[in-house]
Tab-separated table of C-alpha atoms and ligand atoms in Angstrom:
chain	number	residue	atom	x	y	z
P	1	MET	CA	131.692	87.936	88.799
P	2	ILE	CA	133.072	90.739	86.821
P	3	ILE	CA	136.414	90.332	85.061
P	4	VAL	CA	138.006	93.685	84.092
P	5	MET	CA	140.445	93.681	81.219
P	6	GLY	CA	142.871	96.501	81.853
P	7	PRO	CA	144.158	99.301	79.679
P	8	GLY	CA	146.337	98.113	76.813
P	9	HIS	CA	144.964	94.506	76.796
P	10	SER	CA	144.794	92.878	73.430
P	11	VAL	CA	141.932	91.293	71.592
P	12	ASP	CA	143.680	87.893	71.894
P	13	GLN	CA	143.965	88.244	75.642
P	14	ARG	CA	140.280	89.200	75.839
P	15	ASP	CA	139.269	86.268	73.737
P	16	ALA	CA	141.421	83.903	75.855
P	17	ALA	CA	139.753	85.212	79.015
P	18	ILE	CA	136.272	84.673	77.470
P	19	LYS	CA	137.203	81.203	76.330
P	20	ARG	CA	138.497	80.309	79.881
P	21	ILE	CA	135.395	81.742	81.629
P	22	GLU	CA	133.134	79.664	79.221
P	23	GLU	CA	135.281	76.512	79.899
P	24	LEU	CA	134.606	76.975	83.622
P	25	GLY	CA	130.907	76.785	82.795
P	26	TYR	CA	129.833	80.484	82.915
P	27	ARG	CA	128.019	82.621	80.273
P	28	VAL	CA	129.902	85.764	79.376
P	29	SER	CA	128.430	89.168	78.493
P	30	PRO	CA	131.095	91.619	77.498
P	31	ILE	CA	130.904	95.406	77.552
P	32	ILE	CA	133.723	96.748	75.408
P	33	GLY	CA	135.029	100.112	76.452
P	34	VAL	CA	137.740	102.421	75.011
P	35	GLU	CA	140.381	101.467	77.660
P	36	ARG	CA	138.858	98.693	79.644
P	37	THR	CA	136.585	95.794	78.849
P	38	VAL	CA	134.151	94.364	81.446
P	39	LEU	CA	133.272	90.688	81.097
P	40	ALA	CA	130.331	89.683	83.228
P	41	ALA	CA	130.395	85.967	84.048
P	42	VAL	CA	127.067	84.600	84.928
P	43	GLY	CA	126.512	81.183	86.165
P	44	HIS	CA	126.087	79.134	89.276
P	45	GLU	CA	128.552	80.516	91.758
P	46	ASP	CA	129.190	77.057	93.234
P	47	LYS	CA	131.166	76.322	90.123
P	48	THR	CA	134.981	76.710	89.951
P	49	PRO	CA	135.881	80.110	91.326
P	50	LEU	CA	136.863	82.539	88.739
P	51	GLN	CA	139.510	84.144	90.923
P	52	GLN	CA	142.069	82.022	88.938
P	53	LEU	CA	141.602	84.417	85.981
P	54	GLU	CA	143.563	87.001	87.922
P	55	SER	CA	146.723	85.441	86.710
P	56	MET	CA	145.827	85.637	82.992
P	57	ALA	CA	147.490	88.305	80.756
P	58	GLY	CA	145.541	91.410	80.375
P	59	VAL	CA	143.234	90.892	83.305
P	60	GLU	CA	143.234	93.745	85.748
P	61	ALA	CA	140.805	92.562	88.394
P	62	VAL	CA	138.286	89.856	89.180
P	63	ILE	CA	135.402	91.363	91.298
P	64	PRO	CA	132.497	89.531	92.757
P	65	ILE	CA	129.026	91.068	92.063
P	66	LEU	CA	127.456	91.147	95.456
P	67	LYS	CA	123.903	91.500	94.337
P	68	PRO	CA	121.843	88.384	93.332
P	69	PHE	CA	120.913	90.300	90.139
P	70	LYS	CA	123.987	90.705	87.929
P	71	LEU	CA	123.288	91.901	84.428
P	72	ALA	CA	120.774	94.397	85.903
P	73	SER	CA	123.261	95.746	88.428
P	74	SER	CA	125.118	98.987	88.381
P	75	GLU	CA	128.269	96.966	89.150
P	76	TYR	CA	127.914	95.363	85.739
P	77	ARG	CA	127.252	98.659	84.030
P	78	ASP	CA	128.126	101.901	85.760
P	79	THR	CA	126.515	104.181	83.196
P	80	ARG	CA	122.808	104.565	82.688
P	81	THR	CA	121.290	102.466	79.795
P	82	ALA	CA	119.477	104.217	77.048
P	83	ILE	CA	117.203	102.163	74.902
P	84	ASP	CA	116.458	103.240	71.238
P	85	VAL	CA	112.906	102.346	70.187
P	86	LYS	CA	112.703	103.402	66.454
P	87	GLY	CA	114.516	106.631	67.226
P	88	ALA	CA	112.792	107.429	70.503
P	89	MET	CA	115.224	107.148	73.447
P	90	ILE	CA	114.301	105.786	76.828
P	91	GLY	CA	116.614	106.169	79.803
P	92	ASP	CA	119.837	107.989	80.604
P	93	GLN	CA	119.046	111.766	80.305
P	94	HIS	CA	115.856	111.379	78.175
P	95	LEU	CA	112.303	111.984	79.124
P	96	THR	CA	109.803	109.402	77.946
P	97	ILE	CA	106.012	109.762	78.000
P	98	MET	CA	103.771	106.859	77.120
P	99	GLY	CA	99.993	107.405	76.884
P	100	GLY	CA	96.882	105.695	75.762
P	101	PRO	CA	93.847	103.780	77.034
P	102	CYS	CA	93.860	100.854	79.352
P	103	ALA	CA	92.439	98.654	76.591
P	104	VAL	CA	92.055	98.898	72.912
P	105	GLU	CA	88.266	99.027	72.360
P	106	SER	CA	87.501	100.156	68.847
P	107	GLU	CA	89.133	101.653	65.773
P	108	ALA	CA	87.626	105.044	66.530
P	109	GLN	CA	88.829	105.037	70.095
P	110	ILE	CA	92.414	104.058	69.433
P	111	MET	CA	92.756	106.261	66.328
P	112	GLU	CA	91.596	109.247	68.536
P	113	CYS	CA	94.150	108.289	71.158
P	114	GLY	CA	96.841	108.160	68.440
P	115	ARG	CA	95.904	111.554	67.227
P	116	VAL	CA	96.062	113.019	70.712
P	117	CYS	CA	99.564	111.534	71.240
P	118	ARG	CA	100.842	112.944	67.893
P	119	ASP	CA	99.458	116.388	68.658
P	120	LEU	CA	101.116	116.408	72.073
P	121	GLY	CA	104.434	115.009	70.810
P	122	VAL	CA	104.041	111.817	72.904
P	123	PRO	CA	105.961	109.162	70.953
P	124	PHE	CA	104.568	106.096	72.595
P	125	LEU	CA	100.969	104.794	72.263
P	126	ARG	CA	100.046	102.302	74.865
P	127	GLY	CA	96.917	100.064	75.052
P	128	GLY	CA	96.012	96.504	75.993
P	129	ALA	CA	94.938	94.128	73.324
P	130	PHE	CA	95.310	91.092	75.694
P	131	LYS	CA	94.070	92.055	79.080
P	132	PRO	CA	95.024	90.237	82.330
P	133	ARG	CA	91.785	90.881	84.192
P	134	THR	CA	91.199	89.961	87.844
P	135	SER	CA	87.821	88.596	86.900
P	136	PRO	CA	87.267	86.132	84.082
P	137	TYR	CA	83.918	87.884	83.379
P	138	SER	CA	85.600	91.214	82.604
P	139	PHE	CA	86.433	92.354	79.053
P	140	GLN	CA	89.513	90.315	78.013
P	141	GLY	CA	90.620	92.479	75.103
P	142	LEU	CA	90.262	92.505	71.305
P	143	GLU	CA	93.435	90.283	71.042
P	144	VAL	CA	95.052	90.188	67.567
P	145	GLU	CA	92.466	92.491	66.178
P	146	GLY	CA	93.400	94.977	68.950
P	147	LEU	CA	97.119	94.649	67.994
P	148	LYS	CA	96.215	95.449	64.382
P	149	LEU	CA	94.255	98.557	65.473
P	150	LEU	CA	97.142	99.762	67.578
P	151	ARG	CA	99.620	99.317	64.671
P	152	GLN	CA	97.208	101.092	62.321
P	153	ALA	CA	96.999	104.106	64.755
P	154	ALA	CA	100.758	104.170	65.288
P	155	ASP	CA	101.512	103.987	61.642
P	156	GLU	CA	99.037	106.775	60.887
P	157	TYR	CA	100.413	109.078	63.519
P	158	ASN	CA	104.140	108.018	63.599
P	159	LEU	CA	104.049	106.481	67.044
P	160	ARG	CA	105.558	103.471	68.690
P	161	VAL	CA	103.300	100.816	70.060
P	162	VAL	CA	103.546	99.486	73.756
P	163	THR	CA	101.240	96.586	74.550
P	164	GLU	CA	100.940	93.819	77.062
P	165	ILE	CA	101.734	90.155	76.530
P	166	VAL	CA	99.832	87.685	78.854
P	167	SER	CA	100.836	84.343	77.309
P	168	VAL	CA	103.999	82.727	75.956
P	169	ASN	CA	101.887	81.804	72.929
P	170	ASP	CA	101.471	85.488	71.870
P	171	VAL	CA	105.125	86.435	71.265
P	172	GLU	CA	104.878	86.317	67.479
P	173	PRO	CA	101.880	88.508	66.960
P	174	ILE	CA	103.116	90.926	69.638
P	175	GLN	CA	106.498	91.149	67.955
P	176	GLU	CA	104.830	91.598	64.580
P	177	TYR	CA	102.566	94.462	65.642
P	178	SER	CA	104.190	96.076	68.535
P	179	ASP	CA	107.496	98.033	69.341
P	180	VAL	CA	107.656	97.409	73.070
P	181	MET	CA	106.240	94.327	74.868
P	182	GLN	CA	104.767	94.970	78.274
P	183	ILE	CA	104.811	92.357	81.036
P	184	GLY	CA	102.310	93.548	83.607
P	185	ALA	CA	102.202	93.476	87.341
P	186	ARG	CA	100.212	90.209	87.485
P	187	ASN	CA	102.818	88.380	85.371
P	188	SER	CA	105.922	89.933	86.885
P	189	GLN	CA	106.959	86.537	88.300
P	190	ASN	CA	105.721	84.382	85.433
P	191	PHE	CA	109.132	83.090	84.806
P	192	ALA	CA	108.206	81.212	81.586
P	193	LEU	CA	106.941	84.459	80.194
P	194	LEU	CA	109.977	86.434	81.370
P	195	LYS	CA	112.323	83.970	79.716
P	196	GLU	CA	110.298	84.046	76.509
P	197	ALA	CA	110.496	87.957	76.536
P	198	GLY	CA	114.181	87.538	77.037
P	199	ARG	CA	114.413	85.681	73.806
P	200	SER	CA	112.283	88.132	71.853
P	201	ARG	CA	113.593	90.840	69.574
P	202	ILE	CA	111.807	93.827	70.973
P	203	PRO	CA	112.329	95.840	74.215
P	204	VAL	CA	110.349	94.795	77.322
P	205	LEU	CA	108.510	97.189	79.593
P	206	LEU	CA	108.497	95.226	82.907
P	207	LYS	CA	106.021	96.401	85.574
P	208	ARG	CA	106.605	95.744	89.197
P	209	GLY	CA	104.504	93.129	90.821
P	210	MET	CA	102.101	94.567	93.370
P	211	ALA	CA	103.597	92.472	96.119
P	212	GLN	CA	107.200	92.425	94.817
P	213	THR	CA	110.115	93.801	96.788
P	214	VAL	CA	112.560	95.865	94.731
P	215	GLN	CA	115.032	93.009	94.790
P	216	GLU	CA	112.496	90.523	93.523
P	217	PHE	CA	111.563	93.009	90.763
P	218	LEU	CA	115.226	93.314	89.691
P	219	MET	CA	115.440	89.516	89.741
P	220	SER	CA	112.524	89.462	87.317
P	221	ALA	CA	114.420	91.885	85.059
P	222	GLU	CA	117.455	89.591	85.423
P	223	TYR	CA	115.438	86.703	83.884
P	224	ILE	CA	114.876	88.728	80.715
P	225	LEU	CA	118.373	89.985	80.518
P	226	SER	CA	119.866	86.587	81.126
P	227	GLU	CA	118.127	85.260	78.093
P	228	GLY	CA	119.904	87.873	75.863
P	229	ASN	CA	117.405	90.695	75.628
P	230	GLU	CA	119.301	93.781	76.984
P	231	ASN	CA	116.468	96.188	76.368
P	232	VAL	CA	114.487	96.211	79.535
P	233	ILE	CA	112.654	99.194	80.924
P	234	LEU	CA	111.314	98.984	84.461
P	235	CYS	CA	108.096	100.554	85.625
P	236	GLU	CA	106.977	101.280	89.164
P	237	ARG	CA	103.133	101.058	89.183
P	238	GLY	CA	102.138	100.904	92.802
P	239	ILE	CA	102.211	98.201	95.445
P	240	ARG	CA	99.657	96.849	97.902
P	241	THR	CA	99.762	98.482	101.292
P	242	PHE	CA	97.286	98.812	104.121
P	243	GLU	CA	96.041	102.027	102.528
P	244	THR	CA	92.589	101.861	100.810
P	245	ALA	CA	92.234	105.495	99.919
P	246	THR	CA	93.958	104.799	96.598
P	247	ARG	CA	93.915	101.662	94.491
P	248	PHE	CA	97.605	100.981	95.136
P	249	THR	CA	100.460	102.963	96.787
P	250	LEU	CA	102.861	104.373	94.176
P	251	ASP	CA	106.170	103.496	95.735
P	252	LEU	CA	108.339	106.376	94.684
P	253	ASN	CA	111.037	105.323	97.107
P	254	ALA	CA	111.682	102.626	94.549
P	255	VAL	CA	112.819	105.089	92.002
P	256	PRO	CA	116.036	106.237	93.605
P	257	VAL	CA	116.608	102.832	95.175
P	258	ILE	CA	116.445	101.142	91.813
P	259	LYS	CA	118.640	103.887	90.206
P	260	SER	CA	121.291	103.327	92.758
P	261	GLN	CA	121.372	99.567	92.219
P	262	CYS	CA	120.487	99.116	88.538
P	263	HIS	CA	121.452	100.817	85.235
P	264	LEU	CA	118.092	100.241	83.481
P	265	PRO	CA	115.596	102.962	82.736
P	266	VAL	CA	112.799	103.457	85.331
P	267	LEU	CA	109.335	104.698	84.517
P	268	VAL	CA	106.497	105.496	86.820
P	269	ASP	CA	102.771	104.679	86.232
P	270	PRO	CA	100.688	107.037	88.287
P	271	SER	CA	97.499	105.760	86.735
P	272	HIS	CA	97.505	102.246	88.219
P	273	GLY	CA	99.603	103.622	91.131
P	274	THR	CA	96.620	105.825	92.346
P	275	GLY	CA	93.571	104.336	90.582
P	276	SER	CA	91.854	107.859	90.376
P	277	TRP	CA	92.295	110.438	87.680
P	278	GLN	CA	92.315	113.264	90.275
P	279	TYR	CA	95.663	112.079	91.641
P	280	VAL	CA	97.443	111.056	88.397
P	281	THR	CA	99.062	114.375	87.377
P	282	ALA	CA	100.351	115.147	90.861
P	283	MET	CA	102.010	111.713	91.077
P	284	ALA	CA	103.318	111.865	87.497
P	285	ARG	CA	105.101	115.122	88.569
P	286	ALA	CA	106.294	113.442	91.782
P	287	GLY	CA	107.696	110.530	89.776
P	288	ILE	CA	109.702	112.819	87.514
P	289	ALA	CA	110.927	114.759	90.548
P	290	ALA	CA	112.064	111.496	92.160
P	291	GLY	CA	114.248	110.942	89.174
P	292	ALA	CA	112.108	108.588	86.962
P	293	ASP	CA	112.930	108.484	83.281
P	294	GLY	CA	109.365	109.083	82.271
P	295	VAL	CA	105.723	108.180	82.897
P	296	VAL	CA	103.147	105.812	81.532
P	297	VAL	CA	99.672	107.229	81.661
P	298	GLU	CA	96.146	106.058	80.842
P	299	PHE	CA	93.933	108.435	79.006
P	300	HIS	CA	90.614	107.902	77.170
P	301	PRO	CA	88.495	110.038	74.865
P	302	HIS	CA	85.498	109.158	77.026
P	303	PRO	CA	86.658	107.840	80.411
P	304	ASP	CA	82.993	107.361	81.575
P	305	LYS	CA	82.501	104.859	78.705
P	306	ALA	CA	85.837	103.020	79.102
P	307	VAL	CA	85.607	99.231	79.346
P	308	SER	CA	88.450	99.081	81.805
P	309	ASP	CA	90.167	101.441	84.164
P	310	GLY	CA	87.821	104.424	83.305
P	311	PRO	CA	88.163	105.921	86.964
P	312	GLN	CA	91.865	106.392	86.527
P	313	SER	CA	91.873	107.558	82.893
P	314	LEU	CA	92.409	111.187	82.113
P	315	LYS	CA	90.412	113.080	79.506
P	316	PRO	CA	92.643	114.210	76.616
P	317	ALA	CA	92.644	117.839	77.867
P	318	LYS	CA	93.869	116.656	81.286
P	319	PHE	CA	96.467	114.515	79.674
P	320	ALA	CA	97.676	117.442	77.648
P	321	GLN	CA	98.125	119.428	80.819
P	322	LEU	CA	100.036	116.566	82.410
P	323	VAL	CA	102.371	116.342	79.404
P	324	ASP	CA	103.000	120.061	79.620
P	325	GLU	CA	103.759	120.047	83.333
P	326	VAL	CA	105.927	116.855	83.309
P	327	THR	CA	107.910	118.263	80.375
P	328	ARG	CA	108.629	121.530	82.012
P	329	LEU	CA	109.581	119.843	85.288
P	330	ALA	CA	111.917	117.457	83.379
P	331	GLN	CA	113.564	120.362	81.575
P	332	CYS	CA	114.187	122.023	84.956
P	333	MET	CA	115.880	118.856	85.973
P	334	GLY	CA	118.199	118.890	82.928
P	335	ARG	CA	116.463	116.130	80.945
P	336	ILE	CA	116.551	115.966	77.208
P	337	VAL	CA	113.138	116.564	75.892
P	338	GLU	CA	112.683	115.813	72.189
S	401	LIG	C1	98.066	98.139	82.288
S	401	LIG	O1	98.984	98.715	81.984
S	401	LIG	O2	96.845	98.391	81.707
S	401	LIG	C2	98.055	97.216	83.360
S	401	LIG	C3	97.241	96.139	83.383
S	401	LIG	O3	99.028	97.498	84.259
S	401	LIG	P1	99.521	96.696	85.505
S	401	LIG	O4	100.047	95.416	85.033
S	401	LIG	O5	100.481	97.586	86.174
S	401	LIG	O6	98.261	96.514	86.410
S	402	LIG	MN1	94.920	99.610	83.006
């Protein structure tokens, strides 16, 4: 339910409404505006109906949120959320580009990737230190050593780190060394991990599960939001279809669909979405044209030697071309490009 406090309401009236909502067993998330304040009441809807608040002083309306996701919904917040990651903005009118290798492999490799990002003005360095591999025999990542290398590269080149968390036990080191915590496709319905990310201090990049509907994806985001972390960035990274010509099918329908239902930033990952470097730039452009707030792209100094996802990794020169094309396209679309 959304409780709207009307123009001219007093702070006492607002506090009284919040107190009453909490007494009825709901959790309240307020958005305080200039004229109106919106109180989102989240809880089990079989509790006492909140309609009784309509008679309280200062309350303008009590409106049910029809979607099963509430804090993520555009009914809760009708403006687009922008997230500030150490001065780099994600969402609203901003264009975000994140780039880096699939996995952190060595100091030389990640430092080189950091240098490429810095030279291209790409503010986010991505790379997996903990890797969720389909096979237990594949490279599992450098773990904490990889986090330290990411941090070293980011500090050297003034970048922000984006890296994946695969276990609830790793929140502390990830928070220490990273600026954005990624929850990958394979963990998108790991509810214990989503809740833990919701209690963490840093923004979360949530990737869509490869078999998740848009609604299920937004419910995963709701898990994080409902634990108190408001900084959630969504990422469409391709879903499984009957098509085998590409690794996954980048579902660009999801971009406008999500944007019509949800206020959170939406990025597109054309690397996992296609699985082949040849298609990555075209689908990055397509993602921006569809209204995505940015792209997450894998590149590698030597894709032929990459320990994971080499076939979908761009060489730095191709990544530079992608950055140029995506930036010009975003400018045409009226986005703010820093
Ligand atoms: C990744 O970003 O390297 C990754 C494993 O992505 P996804 O979870 O989308 O497969
Ligand atoms: Mn990868």
